[in-house]
Amino acid sequence: MAEEKNKRLVMIASKGSMDMAYIPLIVGSTAAAMEMEVAIFFTFYGLDIINKNKYKSLGVAPLANPASPMPVPNIIGVLPGMTMMATTMMKSWMGKQNVATIPEMLKMCQDVGVRMIGCQMTMDVMGVKKEDLIDGVEIGGAATMLDFAADSDISFHI
Amino acid sequence: MSGESDKTLDCKGLSCPEPVLKTKMAMNDMQPGQVLEMVATDPGSANDIPAWARRTGNQIVESKEEGGVWTFRIKKS
């Protein structure tokens, strides 16, 4: 398909839980492997996915999540330690199916050339510095993302 | 598999999206016309590998499933 223009995919990753981190990373790396041009804009809580200090410890919400791996009532889910328990349970399920971890998925995204953009405004609001982000990511604002999105064929908000 | 392959790739035990990513990486190092034989146990691969091949213009010359193991021979375009 060399003579055709590559398809383009843009995603806005705005959630910082482990399950919501997998989606842009799996879809993004696969799209790049399908020879699409891919950019992911990490904004608000989604910035944690590319934050060196946080991406290894993203959690799964046991609260207000009827599909939580730990099917307990919200009144129990609110107790200390429940987020960790739900996260551990999800990680164990993922491990049994040999699903790549979030750090491994990030590495794969970089290997296949997914463009990752950290939201400048979120960084300012949350006090995140460029050196807090994993290597190889760009920093930009809405215009940077929209410049890429304007010529995109597919767009997702996660 | 009946035909000759230039390279083999074992994706047994791996889940989505790794079989597709590893297939892509393996094909990167190959020449047009060469054939990659890849095996996977992820049932999603049954549809994912053909979808990947269609999108990237590579040709599946042979595919089969035997006891939960999918084998694809893919010719690089």
JSON list of C-alpha atoms in Angstrom, two decimals:
[
{"chain": "A", "resi": 1, "resn": "MET", "atom": "CA", "xyz": [0.00, 0.00, 0.00]},
{"chain": "A", "resi": 2, "resn": "ALA", "atom": "CA", "xyz": [3.05, 2.21, -0.44]},
{"chain": "A", "resi": 3, "resn": "GLU", "atom": "CA", "xyz": [1.40, 4.46, -3.02]},
{"chain": "A", "resi": 4, "resn": "GLU", "atom": "CA", "xyz": [-1.58, 5.21, -0.78]},
{"chain": "A", "resi": 5, "resn": "LYS", "atom": "CA", "xyz": [-1.48, 7.76, 1.99]},
{"chain": "A", "resi": 6, "resn": "ASN", "atom": "CA", "xyz": [-1.28, 6.07, 5.37]},
{"chain": "A", "resi": 7, "resn": "LYS", "atom": "CA", "xyz": [-4.40, 6.18, 7.51]},
{"chain": "A", "resi": 8, "resn": "ARG", "atom": "CA", "xyz": [-4.18, 8.33, 10.58]},
{"chain": "A", "resi": 9, "resn": "LEU", "atom": "CA", "xyz": [-5.47, 7.65, 14.10]},
{"chain": "A", "resi": 10, "resn": "VAL", "atom": "CA", "xyz": [-5.62, 10.15, 16.93]},
{"chain": "A", "resi": 11, "resn": "MET", "atom": "CA", "xyz": [-6.62, 9.30, 20.49]},
{"chain": "A", "resi": 12, "resn": "ILE", "atom": "CA", "xyz": [-7.22, 11.43, 23.54]},
{"chain": "A", "resi": 13, "resn": "ALA", "atom": "CA", "xyz": [-6.30, 9.48, 26.69]},
{"chain": "A", "resi": 14, "resn": "SER", "atom": "CA", "xyz": [-7.95, 11.28, 29.58]},
{"chain": "A", "resi": 15, "resn": "LYS", "atom": "CA", "xyz": [-8.25, 8.51, 32.19]},
{"chain": "A", "resi": 16, "resn": "GLY", "atom": "CA", "xyz": [-5.52, 7.34, 34.55]},
{"chain": "A", "resi": 17, "resn": "SER", "atom": "CA", "xyz": [-6.73, 3.93, 35.65]},
{"chain": "A", "resi": 18, "resn": "MET", "atom": "CA", "xyz": [-4.99, 0.77, 34.50]},
{"chain": "A", "resi": 19, "resn": "ASP", "atom": "CA", "xyz": [-7.86, -0.52, 32.36]},
{"chain": "A", "resi": 20, "resn": "MET", "atom": "CA", "xyz": [-8.23, 2.85, 30.67]},
{"chain": "A", "resi": 21, "resn": "ALA", "atom": "CA", "xyz": [-4.47, 2.98, 30.04]},
{"chain": "A", "resi": 22, "resn": "TYR", "atom": "CA", "xyz": [-4.50, -0.32, 28.14]},
{"chain": "A", "resi": 23, "resn": "ILE", "atom": "CA", "xyz": [-6.97, 0.88, 25.52]},
{"chain": "A", "resi": 24, "resn": "PRO", "atom": "CA", "xyz": [-4.95, 3.65, 23.85]},
{"chain": "A", "resi": 25, "resn": "LEU", "atom": "CA", "xyz": [-1.73, 1.65, 24.18]},
{"chain": "A", "resi": 26, "resn": "ILE", "atom": "CA", "xyz": [-3.15, -1.54, 22.64]},
{"chain": "A", "resi": 27, "resn": "VAL", "atom": "CA", "xyz": [-5.11, 0.23, 19.91]},
{"chain": "A", "resi": 28, "resn": "GLY", "atom": "CA", "xyz": [-2.26, 2.66, 19.23]},
{"chain": "A", "resi": 29, "resn": "SER", "atom": "CA", "xyz": [0.49, 0.06, 18.92]},
{"chain": "A", "resi": 30, "resn": "THR", "atom": "CA", "xyz": [-1.70, -2.18, 16.75]},
{"chain": "A", "resi": 31, "resn": "ALA", "atom": "CA", "xyz": [-2.62, 0.71, 14.47]},
{"chain": "A", "resi": 32, "resn": "ALA", "atom": "CA", "xyz": [1.04, 1.62, 14.05]},
{"chain": "A", "resi": 33, "resn": "ALA", "atom": "CA", "xyz": [1.78, -2.03, 13.24]},
{"chain": "A", "resi": 34, "resn": "MET", "atom": "CA", "xyz": [-0.96, -1.74, 10.58]},
{"chain": "A", "resi": 35, "resn": "GLU", "atom": "CA", "xyz": [1.08, 1.12, 9.11]},
{"chain": "A", "resi": 36, "resn": "MET", "atom": "CA", "xyz": [-1.16, 3.89, 10.35]},
{"chain": "A", "resi": 37, "resn": "GLU", "atom": "CA", "xyz": [0.22, 7.14, 11.70]},
{"chain": "A", "resi": 38, "resn": "VAL", "atom": "CA", "xyz": [-0.75, 7.29, 15.35]},
{"chain": "A", "resi": 39, "resn": "ALA", "atom": "CA", "xyz": [-0.73, 10.05, 17.96]},
{"chain": "A", "resi": 40, "resn": "ILE", "atom": "CA", "xyz": [-1.99, 9.81, 21.53]},
{"chain": "A", "resi": 41, "resn": "PHE", "atom": "CA", "xyz": [-2.67, 12.99, 23.45]},
{"chain": "A", "resi": 42, "resn": "PHE", "atom": "CA", "xyz": [-2.36, 12.33, 27.20]},
{"chain": "A", "resi": 43, "resn": "THR", "atom": "CA", "xyz": [-4.42, 14.83, 29.13]},
{"chain": "A", "resi": 44, "resn": "PHE", "atom": "CA", "xyz": [-5.88, 15.23, 32.63]},
{"chain": "A", "resi": 45, "resn": "TYR", "atom": "CA", "xyz": [-5.61, 11.89, 34.50]},
{"chain": "A", "resi": 46, "resn": "GLY", "atom": "CA", "xyz": [-4.39, 10.24, 31.31]},
{"chain": "A", "resi": 47, "resn": "LEU", "atom": "CA", "xyz": [-1.08, 12.04, 31.80]},
{"chain": "A", "resi": 48, "resn": "ASP", "atom": "CA", "xyz": [-0.28, 9.46, 34.54]},
{"chain": "A", "resi": 49, "resn": "ILE", "atom": "CA", "xyz": [0.11, 6.82, 31.79]},
{"chain": "A", "resi": 50, "resn": "ILE", "atom": "CA", "xyz": [3.33, 8.51, 30.61]},
{"chain": "A", "resi": 51, "resn": "ASN", "atom": "CA", "xyz": [4.44, 9.75, 34.04]},
{"chain": "A", "resi": 52, "resn": "LYS", "atom": "CA", "xyz": [7.61, 7.86, 35.08]},
{"chain": "A", "resi": 53, "resn": "ASN", "atom": "CA", "xyz": [6.57, 8.03, 38.74]},
{"chain": "A", "resi": 54, "resn": "LYS", "atom": "CA", "xyz": [3.08, 6.64, 38.12]},
{"chain": "A", "resi": 55, "resn": "TYR", "atom": "CA", "xyz": [2.75, 4.41, 35.08]},
{"chain": "A", "resi": 56, "resn": "LYS", "atom": "CA", "xyz": [3.96, 1.31, 36.94]},
{"chain": "A", "resi": 57, "resn": "SER", "atom": "CA", "xyz": [1.33, 1.69, 39.64]},
{"chain": "A", "resi": 58, "resn": "LEU", "atom": "CA", "xyz": [-1.90, 2.54, 37.83]},
{"chain": "A", "resi": 59, "resn": "GLY", "atom": "CA", "xyz": [-4.93, 1.12, 39.64]},
{"chain": "A", "resi": 60, "resn": "VAL", "atom": "CA", "xyz": [-8.36, -0.32, 38.97]},
{"chain": "A", "resi": 61, "resn": "ALA", "atom": "CA", "xyz": [-11.39, 1.34, 40.57]},
{"chain": "A", "resi": 62, "resn": "PRO", "atom": "CA", "xyz": [-13.53, -0.89, 42.83]},
{"chain": "A", "resi": 63, "resn": "LEU", "atom": "CA", "xyz": [-15.93, 1.99, 43.41]},
{"chain": "A", "resi": 64, "resn": "ALA", "atom": "CA", "xyz": [-18.73, 3.08, 41.07]},
{"chain": "A", "resi": 65, "resn": "ASN", "atom": "CA", "xyz": [-17.57, 0.29, 38.77]},
{"chain": "A", "resi": 66, "resn": "PRO", "atom": "CA", "xyz": [-20.22, -2.45, 38.52]},
{"chain": "A", "resi": 67, "resn": "ALA", "atom": "CA", "xyz": [-17.84, -4.47, 36.33]},
{"chain": "A", "resi": 68, "resn": "SER", "atom": "CA", "xyz": [-14.98, -4.27, 38.85]},
{"chain": "A", "resi": 69, "resn": "PRO", "atom": "CA", "xyz": [-12.94, -7.49, 39.10]},
{"chain": "A", "resi": 70, "resn": "MET", "atom": "CA", "xyz": [-13.93, -7.46, 42.77]},
{"chain": "A", "resi": 71, "resn": "PRO", "atom": "CA", "xyz": [-17.73, -7.56, 42.79]},
{"chain": "A", "resi": 72, "resn": "VAL", "atom": "CA", "xyz": [-18.41, -5.88, 46.13]},
{"chain": "A", "resi": 73, "resn": "PRO", "atom": "CA", "xyz": [-21.01, -3.24, 46.95]},
{"chain": "A", "resi": 74, "resn": "ASN", "atom": "CA", "xyz": [-19.83, 0.37, 46.78]},
{"chain": "A", "resi": 75, "resn": "ILE", "atom": "CA", "xyz": [-20.12, 0.61, 50.55]},
{"chain": "A", "resi": 76, "resn": "ILE", "atom": "CA", "xyz": [-17.36, -2.03, 50.80]},
{"chain": "A", "resi": 77, "resn": "GLY", "atom": "CA", "xyz": [-15.41, -0.70, 47.81]},
{"chain": "A", "resi": 78, "resn": "VAL", "atom": "CA", "xyz": [-14.91, 2.55, 49.69]},
{"chain": "A", "resi": 79, "resn": "LEU", "atom": "CA", "xyz": [-12.79, 0.85, 52.39]},
{"chain": "A", "resi": 80, "resn": "PRO", "atom": "CA", "xyz": [-9.01, 1.38, 52.50]},
{"chain": "A", "resi": 81, "resn": "GLY", "atom": "CA", "xyz": [-7.09, -1.23, 50.52]},
{"chain": "A", "resi": 82, "resn": "MET", "atom": "CA", "xyz": [-9.97, -2.06, 48.17]},
{"chain": "A", "resi": 83, "resn": "THR", "atom": "CA", "xyz": [-8.44, -0.26, 45.18]},
{"chain": "A", "resi": 84, "resn": "MET", "atom": "CA", "xyz": [-5.24, -2.21, 45.69]},
{"chain": "A", "resi": 85, "resn": "MET", "atom": "CA", "xyz": [-7.22, -5.45, 45.95]},
{"chain": "A", "resi": 86, "resn": "ALA", "atom": "CA", "xyz": [-9.12, -4.78, 42.71]},
{"chain": "A", "resi": 87, "resn": "THR", "atom": "CA", "xyz": [-5.87, -3.83, 40.99]},
{"chain": "A", "resi": 88, "resn": "THR", "atom": "CA", "xyz": [-4.08, -6.95, 42.20]},
{"chain": "A", "resi": 89, "resn": "MET", "atom": "CA", "xyz": [-6.98, -9.09, 41.03]},
{"chain": "A", "resi": 90, "resn": "MET", "atom": "CA", "xyz": [-7.01, -7.50, 37.57]},
{"chain": "A", "resi": 91, "resn": "LYS", "atom": "CA", "xyz": [-3.23, -7.85, 37.27]},
{"chain": "A", "resi": 92, "resn": "SER", "atom": "CA", "xyz": [-3.48, -11.51, 38.18]},
{"chain": "A", "resi": 93, "resn": "TRP", "atom": "CA", "xyz": [-6.12, -12.09, 35.48]},
{"chain": "A", "resi": 94, "resn": "MET", "atom": "CA", "xyz": [-4.01, -10.25, 32.95]},
{"chain": "A", "resi": 95, "resn": "GLY", "atom": "CA", "xyz": [-0.92, -12.21, 33.97]},
{"chain": "A", "resi": 96, "resn": "LYS", "atom": "CA", "xyz": [-2.73, -15.53, 33.55]},
{"chain": "A", "resi": 97, "resn": "GLN", "atom": "CA", "xyz": [-3.59, -14.58, 29.96]},
{"chain": "A", "resi": 98, "resn": "ASN", "atom": "CA", "xyz": [-0.03, -13.37, 29.45]},
{"chain": "A", "resi": 99, "resn": "VAL", "atom": "CA", "xyz": [-1.18, -9.86, 28.55]},
{"chain": "A", "resi": 100, "resn": "ALA", "atom": "CA", "xyz": [1.71, -7.41, 28.37]},
{"chain": "A", "resi": 101, "resn": "THR", "atom": "CA", "xyz": [2.07, -5.04, 31.32]},
{"chain": "A", "resi": 102, "resn": "ILE", "atom": "CA", "xyz": [1.58, -1.27, 31.00]},
{"chain": "A", "resi": 103, "resn": "PRO", "atom": "CA", "xyz": [5.37, -0.65, 31.01]},
{"chain": "A", "resi": 104, "resn": "GLU", "atom": "CA", "xyz": [5.76, -3.31, 28.27]},
{"chain": "A", "resi": 105, "resn": "MET", "atom": "CA", "xyz": [2.92, -1.76, 26.25]},
{"chain": "A", "resi": 106, "resn": "LEU", "atom": "CA", "xyz": [4.54, 1.69, 26.49]},
{"chain": "A", "resi": 107, "resn": "LYS", "atom": "CA", "xyz": [7.81, 0.24, 25.21]},
{"chain": "A", "resi": 108, "resn": "MET", "atom": "CA", "xyz": [5.99, -1.46, 22.31]},
{"chain": "A", "resi": 109, "resn": "CYS", "atom": "CA", "xyz": [4.21, 1.77, 21.39]},
{"chain": "A", "resi": 110, "resn": "GLN", "atom": "CA", "xyz": [7.57, 3.50, 21.19]},
{"chain": "A", "resi": 111, "resn": "ASP", "atom": "CA", "xyz": [9.10, 0.64, 19.19]},
{"chain": "A", "resi": 112, "resn": "VAL", "atom": "CA", "xyz": [6.39, 0.88, 16.52]},
{"chain": "A", "resi": 113, "resn": "GLY", "atom": "CA", "xyz": [6.54, 4.66, 16.36]},
{"chain": "A", "resi": 114, "resn": "VAL", "atom": "CA", "xyz": [3.40, 5.82, 18.16]},
{"chain": "A", "resi": 115, "resn": "ARG", "atom": "CA", "xyz": [3.65, 9.58, 18.70]},
{"chain": "A", "resi": 116, "resn": "MET", "atom": "CA", "xyz": [2.90, 10.43, 22.33]},
{"chain": "A", "resi": 117, "resn": "ILE", "atom": "CA", "xyz": [2.03, 13.96, 23.36]},
{"chain": "A", "resi": 118, "resn": "GLY", "atom": "CA", "xyz": [1.76, 15.11, 26.97]},
{"chain": "A", "resi": 119, "resn": "CYS", "atom": "CA", "xyz": [-0.68, 17.94, 27.62]},
{"chain": "A", "resi": 120, "resn": "GLN", "atom": "CA", "xyz": [1.18, 21.07, 28.69]},
{"chain": "A", "resi": 121, "resn": "MET", "atom": "CA", "xyz": [-1.75, 22.55, 30.59]},
{"chain": "A", "resi": 122, "resn": "THR", "atom": "CA", "xyz": [-2.28, 19.35, 32.60]},
{"chain": "A", "resi": 123, "resn": "MET", "atom": "CA", "xyz": [1.43, 19.33, 33.45]},
{"chain": "A", "resi": 124, "resn": "ASP", "atom": "CA", "xyz": [1.17, 22.91, 34.73]},
{"chain": "A", "resi": 125, "resn": "VAL", "atom": "CA", "xyz": [-1.98, 22.18, 36.75]},
{"chain": "A", "resi": 126, "resn": "MET", "atom": "CA", "xyz": [-0.67, 18.93, 38.26]},
{"chain": "A", "resi": 127, "resn": "GLY", "atom": "CA", "xyz": [2.89, 20.21, 38.75]},
{"chain": "A", "resi": 128, "resn": "VAL", "atom": "CA", "xyz": [4.38, 17.62, 36.40]},
{"chain": "A", "resi": 129, "resn": "LYS", "atom": "CA", "xyz": [7.79, 18.44, 34.87]},
{"chain": "A", "resi": 130, "resn": "LYS", "atom": "CA", "xyz": [9.09, 17.27, 31.50]},
{"chain": "A", "resi": 131, "resn": "GLU", "atom": "CA", "xyz": [11.64, 15.10, 33.31]},
{"chain": "A", "resi": 132, "resn": "ASP", "atom": "CA", "xyz": [8.77, 13.33, 35.10]},
{"chain": "A", "resi": 133, "resn": "LEU", "atom": "CA", "xyz": [7.54, 12.00, 31.74]},
{"chain": "A", "resi": 134, "resn": "ILE", "atom": "CA", "xyz": [8.98, 8.91, 30.06]},
{"chain": "A", "resi": 135, "resn": "ASP", "atom": "CA", "xyz": [11.64, 9.53, 27.44]},
{"chain": "A", "resi": 136, "resn": "GLY", "atom": "CA", "xyz": [10.59, 10.14, 23.87]},
{"chain": "A", "resi": 137, "resn": "VAL", "atom": "CA", "xyz": [7.30, 11.92, 24.49]},
{"chain": "A", "resi": 138, "resn": "GLU", "atom": "CA", "xyz": [6.49, 15.34, 23.12]},
{"chain": "A", "resi": 139, "resn": "ILE", "atom": "CA", "xyz": [4.76, 18.12, 24.98]},
{"chain": "A", "resi": 140, "resn": "GLY", "atom": "CA", "xyz": [2.04, 20.21, 23.43]},
{"chain": "A", "resi": 141, "resn": "GLY", "atom": "CA", "xyz": [-1.38, 21.71, 23.79]},
{"chain": "A", "resi": 142, "resn": "ALA", "atom": "CA", "xyz": [-4.73, 21.34, 22.13]},
{"chain": "A", "resi": 143, "resn": "ALA", "atom": "CA", "xyz": [-3.45, 22.96, 18.91]},
{"chain": "A", "resi": 144, "resn": "THR", "atom": "CA", "xyz": [-0.64, 20.39, 18.58]},
{"chain": "A", "resi": 145, "resn": "MET", "atom": "CA", "xyz": [-3.16, 17.58, 18.91]},
{"chain": "A", "resi": 146, "resn": "LEU", "atom": "CA", "xyz": [-5.69, 19.24, 16.59]},
{"chain": "A", "resi": 147, "resn": "ASP", "atom": "CA", "xyz": [-3.06, 19.88, 13.94]},
{"chain": "A", "resi": 148, "resn": "PHE", "atom": "CA", "xyz": [-2.56, 16.11, 13.76]},
{"chain": "A", "resi": 149, "resn": "ALA", "atom": "CA", "xyz": [-6.27, 15.37, 14.26]},
{"chain": "A", "resi": 150, "resn": "ALA", "atom": "CA", "xyz": [-7.38, 17.65, 11.41]},
{"chain": "A", "resi": 151, "resn": "ASP", "atom": "CA", "xyz": [-5.94, 15.17, 8.91]},
{"chain": "A", "resi": 152, "resn": "SER", "atom": "CA", "xyz": [-6.93, 12.03, 10.80]},
{"chain": "A", "resi": 153, "resn": "ASP", "atom": "CA", "xyz": [-9.19, 9.28, 9.51]},
{"chain": "A", "resi": 154, "resn": "ILE", "atom": "CA", "xyz": [-10.06, 7.86, 12.93]},
{"chain": "A", "resi": 155, "resn": "SER", "atom": "CA", "xyz": [-10.37, 9.51, 16.32]},
{"chain": "A", "resi": 156, "resn": "PHE", "atom": "CA", "xyz": [-11.12, 8.12, 19.76]},
{"chain": "A", "resi": 157, "resn": "HIS", "atom": "CA", "xyz": [-11.63, 9.72, 23.11]},
{"chain": "A", "resi": 158, "resn": "ILE", "atom": "CA", "xyz": [-10.79, 7.44, 26.00]},
{"chain": "B", "resi": 1, "resn": "MET", "atom": "CA", "xyz": [2.57, -26.55, 6.59]},
{"chain": "B", "resi": 2, "resn": "SER", "atom": "CA", "xyz": [3.44, -27.55, 3.11]},
{"chain": "B", "resi": 3, "resn": "GLY", "atom": "CA", "xyz": [5.42, -24.62, 1.74]},
{"chain": "B", "resi": 4, "resn": "GLU", "atom": "CA", "xyz": [8.87, -23.29, 2.52]},
{"chain": "B", "resi": 5, "resn": "SER", "atom": "CA", "xyz": [9.26, -20.42, 4.93]},
{"chain": "B", "resi": 6, "resn": "ASP", "atom": "CA", "xyz": [12.13, -17.95, 5.23]},
{"chain": "B", "resi": 7, "resn": "LYS", "atom": "CA", "xyz": [11.49, -17.19, 8.86]},
{"chain": "B", "resi": 8, "resn": "THR", "atom": "CA", "xyz": [9.38, -18.54, 11.72]},
{"chain": "B", "resi": 9, "resn": "LEU", "atom": "CA", "xyz": [7.79, -16.69, 14.61]},
{"chain": "B", "resi": 10, "resn": "ASP", "atom": "CA", "xyz": [6.37, -18.33, 17.72]},
{"chain": "B", "resi": 11, "resn": "CYS", "atom": "CA", "xyz": [3.59, -16.28, 19.36]},
{"chain": "B", "resi": 12, "resn": "LYS", "atom": "CA", "xyz": [2.14, -19.17, 21.35]},
{"chain": "B", "resi": 13, "resn": "GLY", "atom": "CA", "xyz": [0.84, -18.05, 24.73]},
{"chain": "B", "resi": 14, "resn": "LEU", "atom": "CA", "xyz": [0.78, -14.35, 23.82]},
{"chain": "B", "resi": 15, "resn": "SER", "atom": "CA", "xyz": [-2.39, -12.26, 23.97]},
{"chain": "B", "resi": 16, "resn": "CYS", "atom": "CA", "xyz": [-3.61, -9.32, 21.91]},
{"chain": "B", "resi": 17, "resn": "PRO", "atom": "CA", "xyz": [-1.91, -7.18, 20.68]},
{"chain": "B", "resi": 18, "resn": "GLU", "atom": "CA", "xyz": [1.44, -8.98, 20.79]},
{"chain": "B", "resi": 19, "resn": "PRO", "atom": "CA", "xyz": [0.95, -11.53, 17.97]},
{"chain": "B", "resi": 20, "resn": "VAL", "atom": "CA", "xyz": [0.21, -8.69, 15.53]},
{"chain": "B", "resi": 21, "resn": "LEU", "atom": "CA", "xyz": [3.04, -6.48, 16.84]},
{"chain": "B", "resi": 22, "resn": "LYS", "atom": "CA", "xyz": [5.59, -9.29, 16.72]},
{"chain": "B", "resi": 23, "resn": "THR", "atom": "CA", "xyz": [4.45, -10.26, 13.22]},
{"chain": "B", "resi": 24, "resn": "LYS", "atom": "CA", "xyz": [4.95, -6.69, 12.06]},
{"chain": "B", "resi": 25, "resn": "MET", "atom": "CA", "xyz": [8.41, -6.52, 13.68]},
{"chain": "B", "resi": 26, "resn": "ALA", "atom": "CA", "xyz": [9.43, -9.84, 12.14]},
{"chain": "B", "resi": 27, "resn": "MET", "atom": "CA", "xyz": [8.26, -8.72, 8.68]},
{"chain": "B", "resi": 28, "resn": "ASN", "atom": "CA", "xyz": [10.26, -5.48, 8.98]},
{"chain": "B", "resi": 29, "resn": "ASP", "atom": "CA", "xyz": [13.49, -7.45, 8.71]},
{"chain": "B", "resi": 30, "resn": "MET", "atom": "CA", "xyz": [12.39, -9.45, 5.66]},
{"chain": "B", "resi": 31, "resn": "GLN", "atom": "CA", "xyz": [12.64, -8.89, 1.91]},
{"chain": "B", "resi": 32, "resn": "PRO", "atom": "CA", "xyz": [9.64, -8.66, -0.46]},
{"chain": "B", "resi": 33, "resn": "GLY", "atom": "CA", "xyz": [8.60, -12.12, -1.60]},
{"chain": "B", "resi": 34, "resn": "GLN", "atom": "CA", "xyz": [9.92, -13.85, 1.52]},
{"chain": "B", "resi": 35, "resn": "VAL", "atom": "CA", "xyz": [7.50, -15.87, 3.63]},
{"chain": "B", "resi": 36, "resn": "LEU", "atom": "CA", "xyz": [7.03, -15.69, 7.39]},
{"chain": "B", "resi": 37, "resn": "GLU", "atom": "CA", "xyz": [5.45, -18.60, 9.22]},
{"chain": "B", "resi": 38, "resn": "MET", "atom": "CA", "xyz": [3.85, -17.52, 12.49]},
{"chain": "B", "resi": 39, "resn": "VAL", "atom": "CA", "xyz": [2.02, -19.61, 15.08]},
{"chain": "B", "resi": 40, "resn": "ALA", "atom": "CA", "xyz": [-0.33, -18.30, 17.75]},
{"chain": "B", "resi": 41, "resn": "THR", "atom": "CA", "xyz": [-2.69, -19.68, 20.37]},
{"chain": "B", "resi": 42, "resn": "ASP", "atom": "CA", "xyz": [-4.63, -16.42, 20.87]},
{"chain": "B", "resi": 43, "resn": "PRO", "atom": "CA", "xyz": [-8.02, -17.13, 19.23]},
{"chain": "B", "resi": 44, "resn": "GLY", "atom": "CA", "xyz": [-8.20, -13.43, 18.28]},
{"chain": "B", "resi": 45, "resn": "SER", "atom": "CA", "xyz": [-5.32, -14.04, 15.90]},
{"chain": "B", "resi": 46, "resn": "ALA", "atom": "CA", "xyz": [-7.66, -16.00, 13.64]},
{"chain": "B", "resi": 47, "resn": "ASN", "atom": "CA", "xyz": [-9.17, -12.70, 12.53]},
{"chain": "B", "resi": 48, "resn": "ASP", "atom": "CA", "xyz": [-6.46, -10.26, 13.58]},
{"chain": "B", "resi": 49, "resn": "ILE", "atom": "CA", "xyz": [-3.63, -11.61, 11.45]},
{"chain": "B", "resi": 50, "resn": "PRO", "atom": "CA", "xyz": [-5.75, -11.60, 8.22]},
{"chain": "B", "resi": 51, "resn": "ALA", "atom": "CA", "xyz": [-6.96, -8.06, 9.10]},
{"chain": "B", "resi": 52, "resn": "TRP", "atom": "CA", "xyz": [-3.39, -6.93, 9.64]},
{"chain": "B", "resi": 53, "resn": "ALA", "atom": "CA", "xyz": [-2.28, -8.52, 6.36]},
{"chain": "B", "resi": 54, "resn": "ARG", "atom": "CA", "xyz": [-5.14, -6.90, 4.40]},
{"chain": "B", "resi": 55, "resn": "ARG", "atom": "CA", "xyz": [-4.35, -3.49, 5.80]},
{"chain": "B", "resi": 56, "resn": "THR", "atom": "CA", "xyz": [-0.60, -3.72, 5.20]},
{"chain": "B", "resi": 57, "resn": "GLY", "atom": "CA", "xyz": [-0.91, -5.33, 1.77]},
{"chain": "B", "resi": 58, "resn": "ASN", "atom": "CA", "xyz": [0.87, -8.55, 2.72]},
{"chain": "B", "resi": 59, "resn": "GLN", "atom": "CA", "xyz": [-0.51, -11.84, 1.49]},
{"chain": "B", "resi": 60, "resn": "ILE", "atom": "CA", "xyz": [-1.57, -14.83, 3.54]},
{"chain": "B", "resi": 61, "resn": "VAL", "atom": "CA", "xyz": [-0.56, -17.78, 1.42]},
{"chain": "B", "resi": 62, "resn": "GLU", "atom": "CA", "xyz": [-1.69, -20.45, 3.85]},
{"chain": "B", "resi": 63, "resn": "SER", "atom": "CA", "xyz": [-3.54, -20.64, 7.14]},
{"chain": "B", "resi": 64, "resn": "LYS", "atom": "CA", "xyz": [-4.77, -23.44, 9.36]},
{"chain": "B", "resi": 65, "resn": "GLU", "atom": "CA", "xyz": [-5.98, -24.19, 12.85]},
{"chain": "B", "resi": 66, "resn": "GLU", "atom": "CA", "xyz": [-5.15, -27.39, 14.67]},
{"chain": "B", "resi": 67, "resn": "GLY", "atom": "CA", "xyz": [-6.03, -28.03, 18.31]},
{"chain": "B", "resi": 68, "resn": "GLY", "atom": "CA", "xyz": [-6.15, -24.35, 19.24]},
{"chain": "B", "resi": 69, "resn": "VAL", "atom": "CA", "xyz": [-2.96, -23.46, 17.40]},
{"chain": "B", "resi": 70, "resn": "TRP", "atom": "CA", "xyz": [-3.24, -21.13, 14.42]},
{"chain": "B", "resi": 71, "resn": "THR", "atom": "CA", "xyz": [-0.54, -21.13, 11.78]},
{"chain": "B", "resi": 72, "resn": "PHE", "atom": "CA", "xyz": [-0.23, -18.48, 9.10]},
{"chain": "B", "resi": 73, "resn": "ARG", "atom": "CA", "xyz": [2.24, -18.27, 6.25]},
{"chain": "B", "resi": 74, "resn": "ILE", "atom": "CA", "xyz": [2.49, -14.65, 5.18]},
{"chain": "B", "resi": 75, "resn": "LYS", "atom": "CA", "xyz": [4.28, -13.42, 2.07]},
{"chain": "B", "resi": 76, "resn": "LYS", "atom": "CA", "xyz": [5.82, -9.99, 2.31]},
{"chain": "B", "resi": 77, "resn": "SER", "atom": "CA", "xyz": [4.63, -7.65, -0.44]}
]
